[in-house]
Coordinates of C-alpha atoms and ligand atoms in Angstrom, one line a residue:
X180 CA 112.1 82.1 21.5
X181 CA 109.9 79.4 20.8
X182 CA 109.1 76.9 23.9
X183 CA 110.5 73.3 24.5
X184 CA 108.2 70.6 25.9
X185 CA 109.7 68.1 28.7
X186 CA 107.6 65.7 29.9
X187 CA 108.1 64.1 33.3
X188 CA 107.0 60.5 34.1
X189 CA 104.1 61.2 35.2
X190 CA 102.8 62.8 32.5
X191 CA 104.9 62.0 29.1
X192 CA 101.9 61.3 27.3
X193 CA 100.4 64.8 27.9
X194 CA 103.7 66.6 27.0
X195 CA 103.4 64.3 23.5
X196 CA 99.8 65.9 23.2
X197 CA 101.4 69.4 24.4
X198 CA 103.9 69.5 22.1
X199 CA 101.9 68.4 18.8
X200 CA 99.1 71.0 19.8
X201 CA 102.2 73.9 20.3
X202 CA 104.3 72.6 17.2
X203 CA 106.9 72.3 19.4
X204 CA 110.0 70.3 20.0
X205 CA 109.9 67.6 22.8
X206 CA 113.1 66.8 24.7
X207 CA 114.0 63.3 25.7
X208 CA 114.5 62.7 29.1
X209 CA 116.3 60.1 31.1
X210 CA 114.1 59.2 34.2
X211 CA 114.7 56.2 36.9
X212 CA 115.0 55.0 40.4
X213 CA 118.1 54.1 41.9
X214 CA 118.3 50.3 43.7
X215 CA 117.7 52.3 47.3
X216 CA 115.1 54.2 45.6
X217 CA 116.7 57.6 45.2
X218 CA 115.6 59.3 42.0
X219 CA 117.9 60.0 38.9
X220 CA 116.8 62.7 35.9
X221 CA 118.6 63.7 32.8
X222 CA 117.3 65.7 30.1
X223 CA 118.6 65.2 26.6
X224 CA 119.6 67.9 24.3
X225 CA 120.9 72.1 24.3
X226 CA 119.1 73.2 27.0
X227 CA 121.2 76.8 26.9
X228 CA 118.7 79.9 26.6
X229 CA 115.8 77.3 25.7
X230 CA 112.0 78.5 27.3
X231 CA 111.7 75.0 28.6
X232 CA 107.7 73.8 29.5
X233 CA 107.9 71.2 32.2
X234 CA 104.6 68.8 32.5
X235 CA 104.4 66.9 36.0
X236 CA 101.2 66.0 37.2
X237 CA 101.0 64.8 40.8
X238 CA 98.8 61.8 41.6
X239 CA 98.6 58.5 43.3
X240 CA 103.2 58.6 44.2
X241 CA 103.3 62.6 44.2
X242 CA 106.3 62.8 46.5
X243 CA 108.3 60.9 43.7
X244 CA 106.9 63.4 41.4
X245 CA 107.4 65.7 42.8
X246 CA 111.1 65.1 43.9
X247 CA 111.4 64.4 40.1
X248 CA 109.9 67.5 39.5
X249 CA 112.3 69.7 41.3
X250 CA 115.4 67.6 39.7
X251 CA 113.9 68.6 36.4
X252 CA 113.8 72.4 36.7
X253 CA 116.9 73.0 38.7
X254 CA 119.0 70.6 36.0
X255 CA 117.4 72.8 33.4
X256 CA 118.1 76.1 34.9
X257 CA 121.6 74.9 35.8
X258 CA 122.4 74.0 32.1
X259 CA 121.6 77.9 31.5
X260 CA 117.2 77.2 30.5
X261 CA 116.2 80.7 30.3
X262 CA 112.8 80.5 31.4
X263 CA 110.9 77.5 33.2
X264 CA 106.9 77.3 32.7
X265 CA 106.0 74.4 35.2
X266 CA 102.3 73.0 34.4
X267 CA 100.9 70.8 37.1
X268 CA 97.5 69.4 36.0
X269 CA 97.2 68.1 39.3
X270 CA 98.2 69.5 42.2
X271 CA 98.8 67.6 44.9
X272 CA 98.7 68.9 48.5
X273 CA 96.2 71.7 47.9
X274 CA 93.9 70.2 50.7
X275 CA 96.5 70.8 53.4
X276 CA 96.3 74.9 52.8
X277 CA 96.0 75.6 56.8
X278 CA 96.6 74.5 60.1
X279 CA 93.4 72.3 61.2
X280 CA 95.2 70.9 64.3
X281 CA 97.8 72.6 66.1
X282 CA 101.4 71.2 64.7
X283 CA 100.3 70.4 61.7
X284 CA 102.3 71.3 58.5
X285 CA 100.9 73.3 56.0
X286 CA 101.6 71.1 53.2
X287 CA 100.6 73.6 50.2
X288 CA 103.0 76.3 52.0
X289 CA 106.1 73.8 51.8
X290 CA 105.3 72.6 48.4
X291 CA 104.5 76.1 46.7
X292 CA 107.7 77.4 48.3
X293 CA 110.3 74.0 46.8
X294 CA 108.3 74.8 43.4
X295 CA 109.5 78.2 43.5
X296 CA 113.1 77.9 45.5
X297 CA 114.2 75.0 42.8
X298 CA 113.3 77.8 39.9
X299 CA 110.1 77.9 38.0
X300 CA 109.4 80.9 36.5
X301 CA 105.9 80.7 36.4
X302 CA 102.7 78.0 37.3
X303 CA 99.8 76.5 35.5
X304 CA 97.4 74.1 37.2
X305 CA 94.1 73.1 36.4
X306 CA 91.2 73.0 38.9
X307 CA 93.6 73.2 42.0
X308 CA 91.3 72.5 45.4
X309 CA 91.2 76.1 46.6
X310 CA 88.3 75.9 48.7
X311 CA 89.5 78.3 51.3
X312 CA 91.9 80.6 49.1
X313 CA 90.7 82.7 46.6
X314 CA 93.8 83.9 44.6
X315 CA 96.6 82.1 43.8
X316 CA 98.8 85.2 44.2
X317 CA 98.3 84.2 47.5
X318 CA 100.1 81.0 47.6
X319 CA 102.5 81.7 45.4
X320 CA 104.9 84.8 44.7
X321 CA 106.0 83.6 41.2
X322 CA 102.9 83.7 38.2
X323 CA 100.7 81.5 38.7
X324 CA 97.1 80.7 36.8
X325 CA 94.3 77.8 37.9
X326 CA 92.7 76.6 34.7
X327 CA 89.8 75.2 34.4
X328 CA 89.2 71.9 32.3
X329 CA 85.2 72.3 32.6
X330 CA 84.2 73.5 29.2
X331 CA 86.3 70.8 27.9
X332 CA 84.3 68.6 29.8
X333 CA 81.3 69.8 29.5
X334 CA 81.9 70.0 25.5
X335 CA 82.5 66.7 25.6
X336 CA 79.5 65.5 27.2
X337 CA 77.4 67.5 25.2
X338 CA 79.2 66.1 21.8
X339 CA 79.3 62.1 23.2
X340 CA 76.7 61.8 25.5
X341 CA 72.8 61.4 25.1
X342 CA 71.4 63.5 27.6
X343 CA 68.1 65.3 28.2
X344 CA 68.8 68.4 29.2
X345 CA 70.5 67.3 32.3
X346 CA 70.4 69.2 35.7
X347 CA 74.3 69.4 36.8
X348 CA 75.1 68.9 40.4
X349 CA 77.7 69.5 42.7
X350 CA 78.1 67.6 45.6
X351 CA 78.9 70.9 48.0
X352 CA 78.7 74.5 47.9
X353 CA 82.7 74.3 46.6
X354 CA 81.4 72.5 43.3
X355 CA 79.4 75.3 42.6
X356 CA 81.7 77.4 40.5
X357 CA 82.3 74.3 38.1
X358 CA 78.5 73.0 38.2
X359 CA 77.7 76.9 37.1
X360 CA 80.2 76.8 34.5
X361 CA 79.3 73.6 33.0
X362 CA 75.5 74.3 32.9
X363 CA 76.3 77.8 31.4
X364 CA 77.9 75.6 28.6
X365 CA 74.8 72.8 28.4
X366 CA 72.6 75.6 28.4
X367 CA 70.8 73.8 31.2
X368 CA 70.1 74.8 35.0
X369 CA 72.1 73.2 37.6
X370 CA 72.3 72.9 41.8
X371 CA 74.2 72.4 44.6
X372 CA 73.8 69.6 47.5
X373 CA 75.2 69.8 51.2
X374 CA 78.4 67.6 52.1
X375 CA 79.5 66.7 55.2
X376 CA 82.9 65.0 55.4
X377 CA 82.9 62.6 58.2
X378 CA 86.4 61.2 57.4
X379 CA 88.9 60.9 54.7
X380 CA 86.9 57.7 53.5
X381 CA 83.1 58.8 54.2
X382 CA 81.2 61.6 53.6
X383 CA 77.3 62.3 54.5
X384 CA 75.1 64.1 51.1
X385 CA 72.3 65.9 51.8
X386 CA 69.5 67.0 48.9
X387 CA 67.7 69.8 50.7
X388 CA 64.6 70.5 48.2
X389 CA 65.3 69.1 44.6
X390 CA 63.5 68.2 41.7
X391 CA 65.5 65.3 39.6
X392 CA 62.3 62.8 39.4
X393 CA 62.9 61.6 36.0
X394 CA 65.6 64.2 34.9
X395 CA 69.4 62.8 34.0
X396 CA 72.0 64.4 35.9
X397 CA 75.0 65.4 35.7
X398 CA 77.5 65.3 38.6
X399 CA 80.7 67.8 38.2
X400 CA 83.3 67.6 41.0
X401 CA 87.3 68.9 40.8
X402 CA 88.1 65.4 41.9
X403 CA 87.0 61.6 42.4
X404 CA 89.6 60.3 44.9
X405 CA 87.9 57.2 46.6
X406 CA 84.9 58.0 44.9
X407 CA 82.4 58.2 48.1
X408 CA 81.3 61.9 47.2
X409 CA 80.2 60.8 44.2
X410 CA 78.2 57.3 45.1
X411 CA 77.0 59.2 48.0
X412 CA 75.3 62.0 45.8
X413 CA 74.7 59.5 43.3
X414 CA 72.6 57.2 46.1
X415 CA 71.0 60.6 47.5
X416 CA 70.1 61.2 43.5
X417 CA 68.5 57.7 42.3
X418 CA 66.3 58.2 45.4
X419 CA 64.8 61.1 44.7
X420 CA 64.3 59.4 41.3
X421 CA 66.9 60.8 38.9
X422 CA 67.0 59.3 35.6
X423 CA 70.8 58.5 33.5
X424 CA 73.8 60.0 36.2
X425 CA 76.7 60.8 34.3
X426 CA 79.8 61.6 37.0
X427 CA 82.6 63.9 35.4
X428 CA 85.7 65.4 37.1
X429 CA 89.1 67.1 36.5
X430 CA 91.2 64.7 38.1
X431 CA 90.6 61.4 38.3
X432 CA 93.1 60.0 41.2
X433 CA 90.8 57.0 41.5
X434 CA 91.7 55.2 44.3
X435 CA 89.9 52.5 47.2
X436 CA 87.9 50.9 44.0
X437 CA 86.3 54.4 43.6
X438 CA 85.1 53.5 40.0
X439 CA 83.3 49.5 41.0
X440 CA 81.7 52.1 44.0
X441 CA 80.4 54.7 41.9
X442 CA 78.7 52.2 38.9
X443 CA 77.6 50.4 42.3
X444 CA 75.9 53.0 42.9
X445 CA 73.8 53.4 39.7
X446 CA 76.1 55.7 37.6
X447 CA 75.1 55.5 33.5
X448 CA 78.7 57.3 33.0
X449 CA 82.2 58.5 34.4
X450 CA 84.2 60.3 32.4
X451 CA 87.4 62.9 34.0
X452 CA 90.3 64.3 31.8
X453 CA 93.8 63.7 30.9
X454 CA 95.0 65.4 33.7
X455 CA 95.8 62.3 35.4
X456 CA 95.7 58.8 32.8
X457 CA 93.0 56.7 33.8
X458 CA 90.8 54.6 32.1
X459 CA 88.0 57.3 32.3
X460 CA 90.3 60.2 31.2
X461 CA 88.2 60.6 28.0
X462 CA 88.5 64.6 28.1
X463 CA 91.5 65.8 26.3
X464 CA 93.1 68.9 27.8
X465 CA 95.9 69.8 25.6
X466 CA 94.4 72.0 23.9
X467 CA 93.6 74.3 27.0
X468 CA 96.6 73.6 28.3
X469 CA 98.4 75.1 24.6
X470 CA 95.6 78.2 24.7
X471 CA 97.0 79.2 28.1
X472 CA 100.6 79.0 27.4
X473 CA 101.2 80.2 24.1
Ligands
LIG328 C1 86.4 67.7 48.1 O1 86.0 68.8 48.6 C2 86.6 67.5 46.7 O2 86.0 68.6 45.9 C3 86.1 66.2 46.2 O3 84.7 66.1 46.4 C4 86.8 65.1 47.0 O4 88.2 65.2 46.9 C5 86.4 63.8 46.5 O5 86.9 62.8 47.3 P1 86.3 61.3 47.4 O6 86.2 60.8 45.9 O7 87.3 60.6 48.2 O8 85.0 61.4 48.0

């Protein structure tokens, strides 16, 4: 049974890329908002027996996307889809995986449990922010695999950009896994820094003992949201006298003038991947995306 690509509207584009890199058909969709703002989904074509692939990313509205996300798969399983393969580049709510303050709702546990109830067979995300949970068999009960997008990026900055062996940083000890990965890739050494988040807007980057005087750098985080991590580290960087800064994330949600903050700051580069469209979303991830499904 060969697969059937439906993209939703947050990520059509991606299912276009999806679909060419899997040979595979793409279904039209029908996709609005209603005057009072209720949300309407349609999907064109024999859906019967089909092993549909349904691409939803979730940034910037992800409550409409995600509503439009659970229309999609429960319409397809209702018009007799055999299988439902839901890939979420981004994943919203991931940051919300426990109770911080008493009566809070664990937003990941809600979300992971609608994903499931409305009938996805099985998950792909890419890079999910799972600082504090270390297998996703633990959130949910259906498959589900994290991808990585960091050899694509850091293929990409080998390839484009002119670098001197760059030292790669993260910004905290949770970067490390992807600064690892994308110095194992540069064939370069890499290090992590020492964040402390002082609100959802400002965060506080410490150095500790680092040698970056005249060395380019290369900052690898999961995501630039307002983008103070990264002018913070970048600031910390420039002075301790680091040459070129190139920034590079998964997901670039981009919010708060994150991008005028960060080339503020002194960045040479910032570059992120077509997990979410943006104008830096230079790293193509279809392909990784195909690899993992097919
Ligand atoms: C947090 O731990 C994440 O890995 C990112 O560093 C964070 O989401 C970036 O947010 P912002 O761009 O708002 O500093």
């Amino acid at each position: 049974m060969s697969k059937v690509i439906i993209g939703g509207s947050s990520s059509y584009v991606l299912a276009v890329k999806l679909a060419r890199e899997l040979n595979a058909p793409l279904l039209d969709t029908g996709i609005k908002r209603f005057p009072d703002g209720e949300n309407y989904v349609r999907i064109d074509g024999n859906l019967e027996g089909i092993d549909a692939v349904v691409v939803q990313s979730m940034y910037l509205n992800p409550d409409e996307y995600l509503m439009e996300y659970f229309l999609m798969v429960e319409a397809l399983k209702d018009s007799g889809a055999k299988k439902v393969t839901g890939i979420i580049p981004y994943f919203a709510y991931a940051r919300q995986d426990k109770r911080f303050n008493p009566g809070e709702a664990i937003s990941l546990k809600t979300v992971s449990k609608l994903i499931e109830t409305v009938g996805t067979d099985q998950l792909f995300t890419v890079d999910m922010h799972l600082h504090r949970v270390d297998d996703m068999g633990k959130i949910f009960n259906i498959p589900a695999k994290n991808l990585t997008a960091i050899p694509a990026i850091a293929h990409y900055i080998g390839k484009n950009l002119t670098l001197e062996k760059p030292l790669i940083i993260g910004p905290d000890e949770e970067a490390e896994q992807w600064a690892r990965t994308a110095a194992e890739h540069l064939e370069t050494d890499y290090d992590v820094l020492e964040k402390k988040r002082l609100s959802s807007t400002e965060v506080e980057i410490t150095t500790r003992e680092l040698d970056v005087k005249n060395r380019d750098v290369v900052i690898i985080d999961d995501i630039i949201s307002t983008g103070g991590t990264i002018a913070k580290t970048i600031e910390a960087l420039k002075n301790k006298g680091a040459k070129k800064i190139v920034a590079a994330c998964s997901h670039p949600v981009l919010v708060d003038n994150a991008l005028k903050k960060i080339y503020t700051a002194g960045a040479y580069n910032v570059i992120g991947t077509t997990s979410i469209p943006s104008p830096i979303s230079v790293v193509e991830i279809a392909a990784t995306l195909a690899d993992a499904i097919k």
